[in-house]
Amino acid sequence: MSRRDDPRSLLSPITRRLLENIERAGHPALQTLSPDEAKASYEAGAGVLELSPQPLPRVDDVRVPTRDGHTLHARIFAPASEQPLPVLLFFHGGGFTVGSVATHEPLCRQLAHLAQCAVVSVDYRLAPAAKFPTAANDAWDSLVWLREQAAALGLDGARIALGGDSAGGTLATVTAIEARDTGWPIALQCLFYPGCAGHQDTPSHKTFAKGFLLDEELITYFFNQVVRSPADRNDWRFAPLDGVDEHGDVRDLDGVAPVWIGLAECDPLVDEGVMYADRLRHAGVPVDLEIYAGVVHSFINFGRAIPEAKTAHQHAALALRHAFSGVR
């Protein structure tokens, strides 16, 4: 049976029950709320199904300056180490509109513990107050800052990885391309179901349009908060798969950092994630692609409910360990 015939049959029993429980709870859909209400609702619900926060000896709040004089909040999570630790610069998901360092703290703690690296999680600016390309600029400015301050922070600036989930994965991919352009080595791109395309036109966007947690209406709501005009959807910094630069050219991917990418099978974004992985491979970039069967977008934040979340954490952490040690 193809996924078009009965896409809900693809869901694992645990995921199906989870979605039924969420539906029964009757909380207002984020796209029916104002942006401020959506932010508050997302924050209130974050962590409900997460694993218990992993204790770590180091959790520090830091400030990151941006090119336009703003200061971002970021948080360092790190295990004990007598030597400077490699570091994952992480950007949270949330459609460029919701989410924060706080909503993704359990995930970042898990990755820091499992990969035995530091994780620097960034509160980049959110829409609608901050329109495109502010978040992309903030992500790049965070990397500039981290490279400059790594030694002072007790981190290894020669071993930096970029990562994120969903919209944060978009920011990581874009920052990795800019790092390639600048000649800065990146150990790994660690991507959980990244947004890669600016138009919701792949088959999976239609197949999983409603009832799979990330509804098409919600994606449209998020995009409408962040773009200044429809033209932004065609910008490579918004759509690294097929967006274009100022000359109208699709950005080449030759020489970007190796990639670990984890996708959810029952996710509107799964097709564009596979297509981006294919583009990377065709460019000669090492790609480790995992597609987790029967789960939906955001599953990595549901570690207490969905076993595949812990599996994905472990896979991502192993990829980080190998990248930081120079093993592929």
Short mmCIF file of C-alpha atoms in Angstrom, two decimals:
data_model
loop_
_atom_site.label_atom_id
_atom_site.label_comp_id
_atom_site.label_asym_id
_atom_site.label_seq_id
_atom_site.Cartn_x
_atom_site.Cartn_y
_atom_site.Cartn_z
CA MET A 1 0.00 0.00 0.00
CA SER A 2 1.35 3.42 -0.93
CA ARG A 3 1.39 6.22 1.59
CA ARG A 4 -1.20 8.07 -0.52
CA ASP A 5 -3.80 5.33 -0.03
CA ASP A 6 -3.87 5.49 3.77
CA PRO A 7 -1.04 7.59 5.17
CA ARG A 8 -2.15 7.08 8.78
CA SER A 9 -1.40 3.37 8.34
CA LEU A 10 2.27 4.35 8.25
CA LEU A 11 2.17 5.66 11.81
CA SER A 12 3.60 3.48 14.53
CA PRO A 13 0.98 2.43 17.09
CA ILE A 14 2.66 4.59 19.73
CA THR A 15 2.71 7.63 17.47
CA ARG A 16 -0.92 7.09 16.45
CA ARG A 17 -2.00 6.99 20.09
CA LEU A 18 0.02 10.08 20.84
CA LEU A 19 -1.66 12.03 18.04
CA GLU A 20 -5.08 10.84 19.22
CA ASN A 21 -4.29 12.01 22.76
CA ILE A 22 -3.15 15.40 21.49
CA GLU A 23 -6.35 15.74 19.48
CA ARG A 24 -8.50 14.78 22.48
CA ALA A 25 -6.74 17.36 24.65
CA GLY A 26 -8.37 20.03 22.49
CA HIS A 27 -5.71 22.71 22.73
CA PRO A 28 -6.09 25.49 20.15
CA ALA A 29 -3.98 24.98 17.04
CA LEU A 30 -1.02 27.39 16.96
CA GLN A 31 -2.16 28.80 13.61
CA THR A 32 -5.40 29.99 15.22
CA LEU A 33 -3.51 32.10 17.74
CA SER A 34 -1.73 35.42 17.55
CA PRO A 35 2.06 35.12 17.30
CA ASP A 36 2.49 36.07 20.96
CA GLU A 37 -0.16 33.56 22.00
CA ALA A 38 1.46 30.90 19.81
CA LYS A 39 4.84 31.54 21.44
CA ALA A 40 3.33 31.21 24.92
CA SER A 41 1.39 28.06 24.01
CA TYR A 42 4.47 26.41 22.52
CA GLU A 43 6.56 27.28 25.58
CA ALA A 44 3.87 25.92 27.91
CA GLY A 45 3.68 22.61 26.06
CA ALA A 46 7.40 22.11 25.58
CA GLY A 47 8.96 19.45 27.75
CA VAL A 48 5.73 17.61 28.57
CA LEU A 49 6.86 14.52 26.66
CA GLU A 50 10.60 15.14 26.89
CA LEU A 51 13.07 12.95 28.71
CA SER A 52 14.06 14.22 32.14
CA PRO A 53 16.77 16.85 31.75
CA GLN A 54 20.23 15.29 31.78
CA PRO A 55 22.29 16.73 34.68
CA LEU A 56 25.43 18.49 33.46
CA PRO A 57 28.19 20.17 35.45
CA ARG A 58 28.27 23.21 33.20
CA VAL A 59 25.30 25.33 32.13
CA ASP A 60 26.23 28.94 31.39
CA ASP A 61 24.26 31.81 29.89
CA VAL A 62 26.20 34.02 27.49
CA ARG A 63 25.51 37.00 25.25
CA VAL A 64 26.13 37.06 21.52
CA PRO A 65 26.53 40.38 19.66
CA THR A 66 25.02 40.78 16.19
CA ARG A 67 25.97 42.92 13.21
CA ASP A 68 23.13 45.40 13.86
CA GLY A 69 23.99 46.04 17.52
CA HIS A 70 21.52 43.59 19.04
CA THR A 71 22.54 41.07 21.70
CA LEU A 72 21.31 37.48 21.61
CA HIS A 73 20.96 35.14 24.55
CA ALA A 74 22.67 31.77 24.26
CA ARG A 75 23.29 28.91 26.66
CA ILE A 76 26.25 26.56 26.93
CA PHE A 77 25.65 22.95 28.01
CA ALA A 78 28.74 20.89 28.66
CA PRO A 79 29.93 17.71 30.36
CA ALA A 80 33.00 17.68 32.59
CA SER A 81 36.30 17.89 30.76
CA GLU A 82 39.85 18.90 31.54
CA GLN A 83 40.45 19.74 27.87
CA PRO A 84 38.66 22.21 25.60
CA LEU A 85 35.56 20.51 24.28
CA PRO A 86 34.37 20.39 20.68
CA VAL A 87 31.13 22.26 20.29
CA LEU A 88 27.80 21.95 18.51
CA LEU A 89 26.28 25.33 17.67
CA PHE A 90 22.55 24.59 17.82
CA PHE A 91 19.50 26.44 16.47
CA HIS A 92 16.08 25.43 17.76
CA GLY A 93 13.03 24.76 15.61
CA GLY A 94 9.68 26.51 15.65
CA GLY A 95 8.99 27.87 12.20
CA PHE A 96 11.14 30.96 12.85
CA THR A 97 8.22 32.11 15.03
CA VAL A 98 8.07 30.03 18.24
CA GLY A 99 10.59 28.13 20.36
CA SER A 100 13.61 29.10 22.40
CA VAL A 101 16.70 27.86 24.16
CA ALA A 102 14.38 26.81 26.98
CA THR A 103 12.05 24.69 24.82
CA HIS A 104 14.98 22.72 23.43
CA GLU A 105 17.06 22.50 26.59
CA PRO A 106 16.32 18.79 27.24
CA LEU A 107 17.43 17.91 23.70
CA CYS A 108 20.61 19.97 23.98
CA ARG A 109 21.43 18.42 27.34
CA GLN A 110 21.01 14.95 25.85
CA LEU A 111 23.26 15.72 22.90
CA ALA A 112 25.95 17.25 25.11
CA HIS A 113 25.90 14.17 27.36
CA LEU A 114 25.74 11.53 24.63
CA ALA A 115 28.27 13.18 22.29
CA GLN A 116 30.53 14.40 25.11
CA CYS A 117 30.71 17.80 23.53
CA ALA A 118 29.58 21.29 24.44
CA VAL A 119 26.34 22.53 22.94
CA VAL A 120 25.79 26.26 22.46
CA SER A 121 22.08 26.88 21.90
CA VAL A 122 21.11 30.28 20.49
CA ASP A 123 17.99 32.39 20.99
CA TYR A 124 18.00 33.93 17.52
CA ARG A 125 15.36 36.58 16.87
CA LEU A 126 11.87 35.40 15.95
CA ALA A 127 9.14 36.51 13.59
CA PRO A 128 7.01 38.49 13.17
CA ALA A 129 9.10 41.11 14.99
CA ALA A 130 12.19 39.87 13.15
CA LYS A 131 11.50 39.19 9.47
CA PHE A 132 13.69 37.23 7.05
CA PRO A 133 16.70 37.26 6.82
CA THR A 134 17.24 38.28 10.46
CA ALA A 135 17.36 34.72 11.82
CA ALA A 136 19.86 33.67 9.13
CA ASN A 137 22.02 36.69 9.94
CA ASP A 138 21.82 35.92 13.66
CA ALA A 139 22.91 32.33 13.00
CA TRP A 140 25.96 33.46 11.05
CA ASP A 141 26.82 36.10 13.65
CA SER A 142 26.63 33.38 16.31
CA LEU A 143 29.23 31.35 14.45
CA VAL A 144 31.49 34.39 14.07
CA TRP A 145 31.20 35.04 17.81
CA LEU A 146 31.82 31.40 18.73
CA ARG A 147 34.98 31.19 16.67
CA GLU A 148 36.27 34.38 18.29
CA GLN A 149 35.35 33.45 21.86
CA ALA A 150 35.83 29.67 21.88
CA ALA A 151 39.17 29.67 23.68
CA ALA A 152 37.97 32.12 26.33
CA LEU A 153 34.95 29.89 26.91
CA GLY A 154 37.08 26.77 27.27
CA LEU A 155 35.87 25.36 23.96
CA ASP A 156 37.76 24.00 20.96
CA GLY A 157 37.21 26.48 18.14
CA ALA A 158 38.85 24.11 15.67
CA ARG A 159 36.09 21.53 16.17
CA ILE A 160 32.72 23.19 15.59
CA ALA A 161 29.60 21.48 14.28
CA LEU A 162 26.34 23.13 13.25
CA GLY A 163 22.94 21.69 14.05
CA GLY A 164 19.26 22.29 14.49
CA ASP A 165 15.79 20.91 14.05
CA SER A 166 13.17 22.05 11.51
CA ALA A 167 13.63 25.82 10.99
CA GLY A 168 16.80 25.55 13.09
CA GLY A 169 18.02 22.94 10.62
CA THR A 170 17.46 25.48 7.85
CA LEU A 171 19.64 27.95 9.72
CA ALA A 172 22.35 25.32 10.22
CA THR A 173 22.43 24.42 6.51
CA VAL A 174 22.59 28.06 5.46
CA THR A 175 25.35 28.80 7.96
CA ALA A 176 27.30 25.78 6.72
CA ILE A 177 27.16 27.07 3.14
CA GLU A 178 28.37 30.49 4.29
CA ALA A 179 31.17 28.84 6.27
CA ARG A 180 32.22 26.99 3.11
CA ASP A 181 32.25 30.29 1.23
CA THR A 182 34.41 31.87 3.94
CA GLY A 183 36.82 28.94 4.14
CA TRP A 184 35.92 28.03 7.72
CA PRO A 185 35.98 24.28 8.45
CA ILE A 186 32.86 22.77 10.01
CA ALA A 187 33.08 19.26 11.45
CA LEU A 188 29.48 18.24 10.77
CA GLN A 189 25.98 19.42 9.98
CA CYS A 190 23.67 17.67 12.45
CA LEU A 191 20.16 18.14 11.08
CA PHE A 192 16.82 16.93 12.40
CA TYR A 193 14.10 17.19 9.69
CA PRO A 194 15.36 20.53 8.33
CA GLY A 195 13.19 22.83 6.29
CA CYS A 196 14.89 22.91 2.90
CA ALA A 197 12.37 24.32 0.40
CA GLY A 198 10.38 27.51 0.19
CA HIS A 199 7.25 26.11 -1.43
CA GLN A 200 5.03 23.42 0.02
CA ASP A 201 4.76 21.46 -3.21
CA THR A 202 6.38 18.05 -2.69
CA PRO A 203 4.19 14.91 -2.46
CA SER A 204 4.78 14.58 1.30
CA HIS A 205 3.35 18.06 1.86
CA LYS A 206 0.11 16.79 0.34
CA THR A 207 0.16 13.32 1.90
CA PHE A 208 0.78 14.55 5.44
CA ALA A 209 -1.08 17.86 5.12
CA LYS A 210 -3.36 17.34 8.10
CA GLY A 211 -3.39 15.15 11.17
CA PHE A 212 0.36 14.54 11.46
CA LEU A 213 1.18 17.27 14.01
CA LEU A 214 2.80 19.71 11.58
CA ASP A 215 -0.19 20.68 9.45
CA GLU A 216 0.17 22.54 6.18
CA GLU A 217 -1.91 25.35 7.67
CA LEU A 218 0.67 25.73 10.42
CA ILE A 219 3.59 25.78 7.97
CA THR A 220 1.81 28.49 5.98
CA TYR A 221 1.15 30.43 9.19
CA PHE A 222 4.83 30.28 10.15
CA PHE A 223 6.02 31.26 6.68
CA ASN A 224 3.61 34.20 6.59
CA GLN A 225 5.03 35.47 9.88
CA VAL A 226 8.63 35.52 8.68
CA VAL A 227 8.72 36.41 4.97
CA ARG A 228 8.64 40.04 3.87
CA SER A 229 7.15 39.13 0.50
CA PRO A 230 6.58 35.94 -1.56
CA ALA A 231 10.00 36.51 -3.14
CA ASP A 232 11.69 35.53 0.12
CA ARG A 233 10.49 31.96 -0.36
CA ASN A 234 12.85 31.74 -3.35
CA ASP A 235 15.92 32.99 -1.47
CA TRP A 236 18.56 30.31 -0.84
CA ARG A 237 18.86 31.47 2.77
CA PHE A 238 15.21 30.45 3.24
CA ALA A 239 15.24 27.47 0.87
CA PRO A 240 18.72 25.92 0.63
CA LEU A 241 17.42 23.09 -1.57
CA ASP A 242 16.27 25.16 -4.53
CA GLY A 243 16.41 28.84 -3.58
CA VAL A 244 18.56 31.23 -5.57
CA ASP A 245 21.10 33.94 -4.84
CA GLU A 246 21.08 37.56 -5.96
CA HIS A 247 22.15 36.48 -9.45
CA GLY A 248 19.28 34.01 -9.79
CA ASP A 249 21.56 30.98 -9.39
CA VAL A 250 20.91 27.97 -7.15
CA ARG A 251 23.76 27.73 -4.66
CA ASP A 252 26.17 24.89 -5.29
CA LEU A 253 26.92 22.57 -2.37
CA ASP A 254 30.43 21.46 -3.30
CA GLY A 255 32.70 21.40 -0.29
CA VAL A 256 30.15 22.02 2.45
CA ALA A 257 30.57 20.14 5.71
CA PRO A 258 29.58 16.46 6.00
CA VAL A 259 26.00 15.87 7.05
CA TRP A 260 24.04 13.67 9.42
CA ILE A 261 20.35 14.10 8.72
CA GLY A 262 17.47 12.46 10.60
CA LEU A 263 13.99 12.62 9.05
CA ALA A 264 10.53 11.56 10.21
CA GLU A 265 8.71 9.29 7.77
CA CYS A 266 5.27 10.89 8.36
CA ASP A 267 6.30 14.52 8.01
CA PRO A 268 5.45 17.09 5.34
CA LEU A 269 9.17 17.93 5.23
CA VAL A 270 10.44 14.40 4.56
CA ASP A 271 10.60 14.66 0.76
CA GLU A 272 12.53 17.91 0.71
CA GLY A 273 14.92 16.45 3.30
CA VAL A 274 15.60 13.46 1.06
CA MET A 275 15.99 15.74 -1.97
CA TYR A 276 18.50 17.90 -0.09
CA ALA A 277 20.45 14.80 0.95
CA ASP A 278 20.51 13.74 -2.71
CA ARG A 279 21.81 17.16 -3.80
CA LEU A 280 24.55 16.95 -1.19
CA ARG A 281 25.58 13.47 -2.33
CA HIS A 282 25.67 14.58 -5.96
CA ALA A 283 28.02 17.38 -4.85
CA GLY A 284 30.35 14.84 -3.27
CA VAL A 285 29.42 15.69 0.32
CA PRO A 286 29.44 12.73 2.77
CA VAL A 287 25.84 12.18 3.93
CA ASP A 288 24.48 9.87 6.61
CA LEU A 289 20.68 9.80 6.18
CA GLU A 290 18.31 8.19 8.67
CA ILE A 291 14.54 8.05 8.12
CA TYR A 292 12.70 7.04 11.27
CA ALA A 293 9.67 4.94 10.39
CA GLY A 294 6.21 5.70 11.69
CA VAL A 295 6.99 8.98 13.46
CA VAL A 296 6.08 12.61 12.88
CA HIS A 297 7.73 16.01 12.89
CA SER A 298 9.08 17.05 16.32
CA PHE A 299 9.42 13.43 17.47
CA ILE A 300 12.90 14.06 18.86
CA ASN A 301 11.26 16.19 21.57
CA PHE A 302 8.98 13.31 22.64
CA GLY A 303 11.52 11.03 24.27
CA ARG A 304 9.21 9.85 27.06
CA ALA A 305 6.55 8.78 24.55
CA ILE A 306 8.29 7.78 21.31
CA PRO A 307 11.23 5.33 21.52
CA GLU A 308 12.62 6.50 18.19
CA ALA A 309 13.46 9.84 19.81
CA LYS A 310 16.13 8.24 21.98
CA THR A 311 17.40 6.28 18.99
CA ALA A 312 17.76 9.48 16.97
CA HIS A 313 19.56 11.19 19.86
CA GLN A 314 22.03 8.32 19.95
CA HIS A 315 22.54 8.30 16.18
CA ALA A 316 23.14 12.05 16.09
CA ALA A 317 25.52 11.88 19.04
CA LEU A 318 27.50 9.07 17.43
CA ALA A 319 27.83 11.10 14.25
CA LEU A 320 29.08 14.06 16.29
CA ARG A 321 31.59 11.91 18.15
CA HIS A 322 32.94 10.50 14.88
CA ALA A 323 33.11 13.92 13.25
CA PHE A 324 34.94 15.47 16.18
CA SER A 325 37.41 12.60 16.28
CA GLY A 326 37.96 12.69 12.53
CA VAL A 327 36.31 9.28 11.98
CA ARG A 328 33.75 8.75 9.18
#
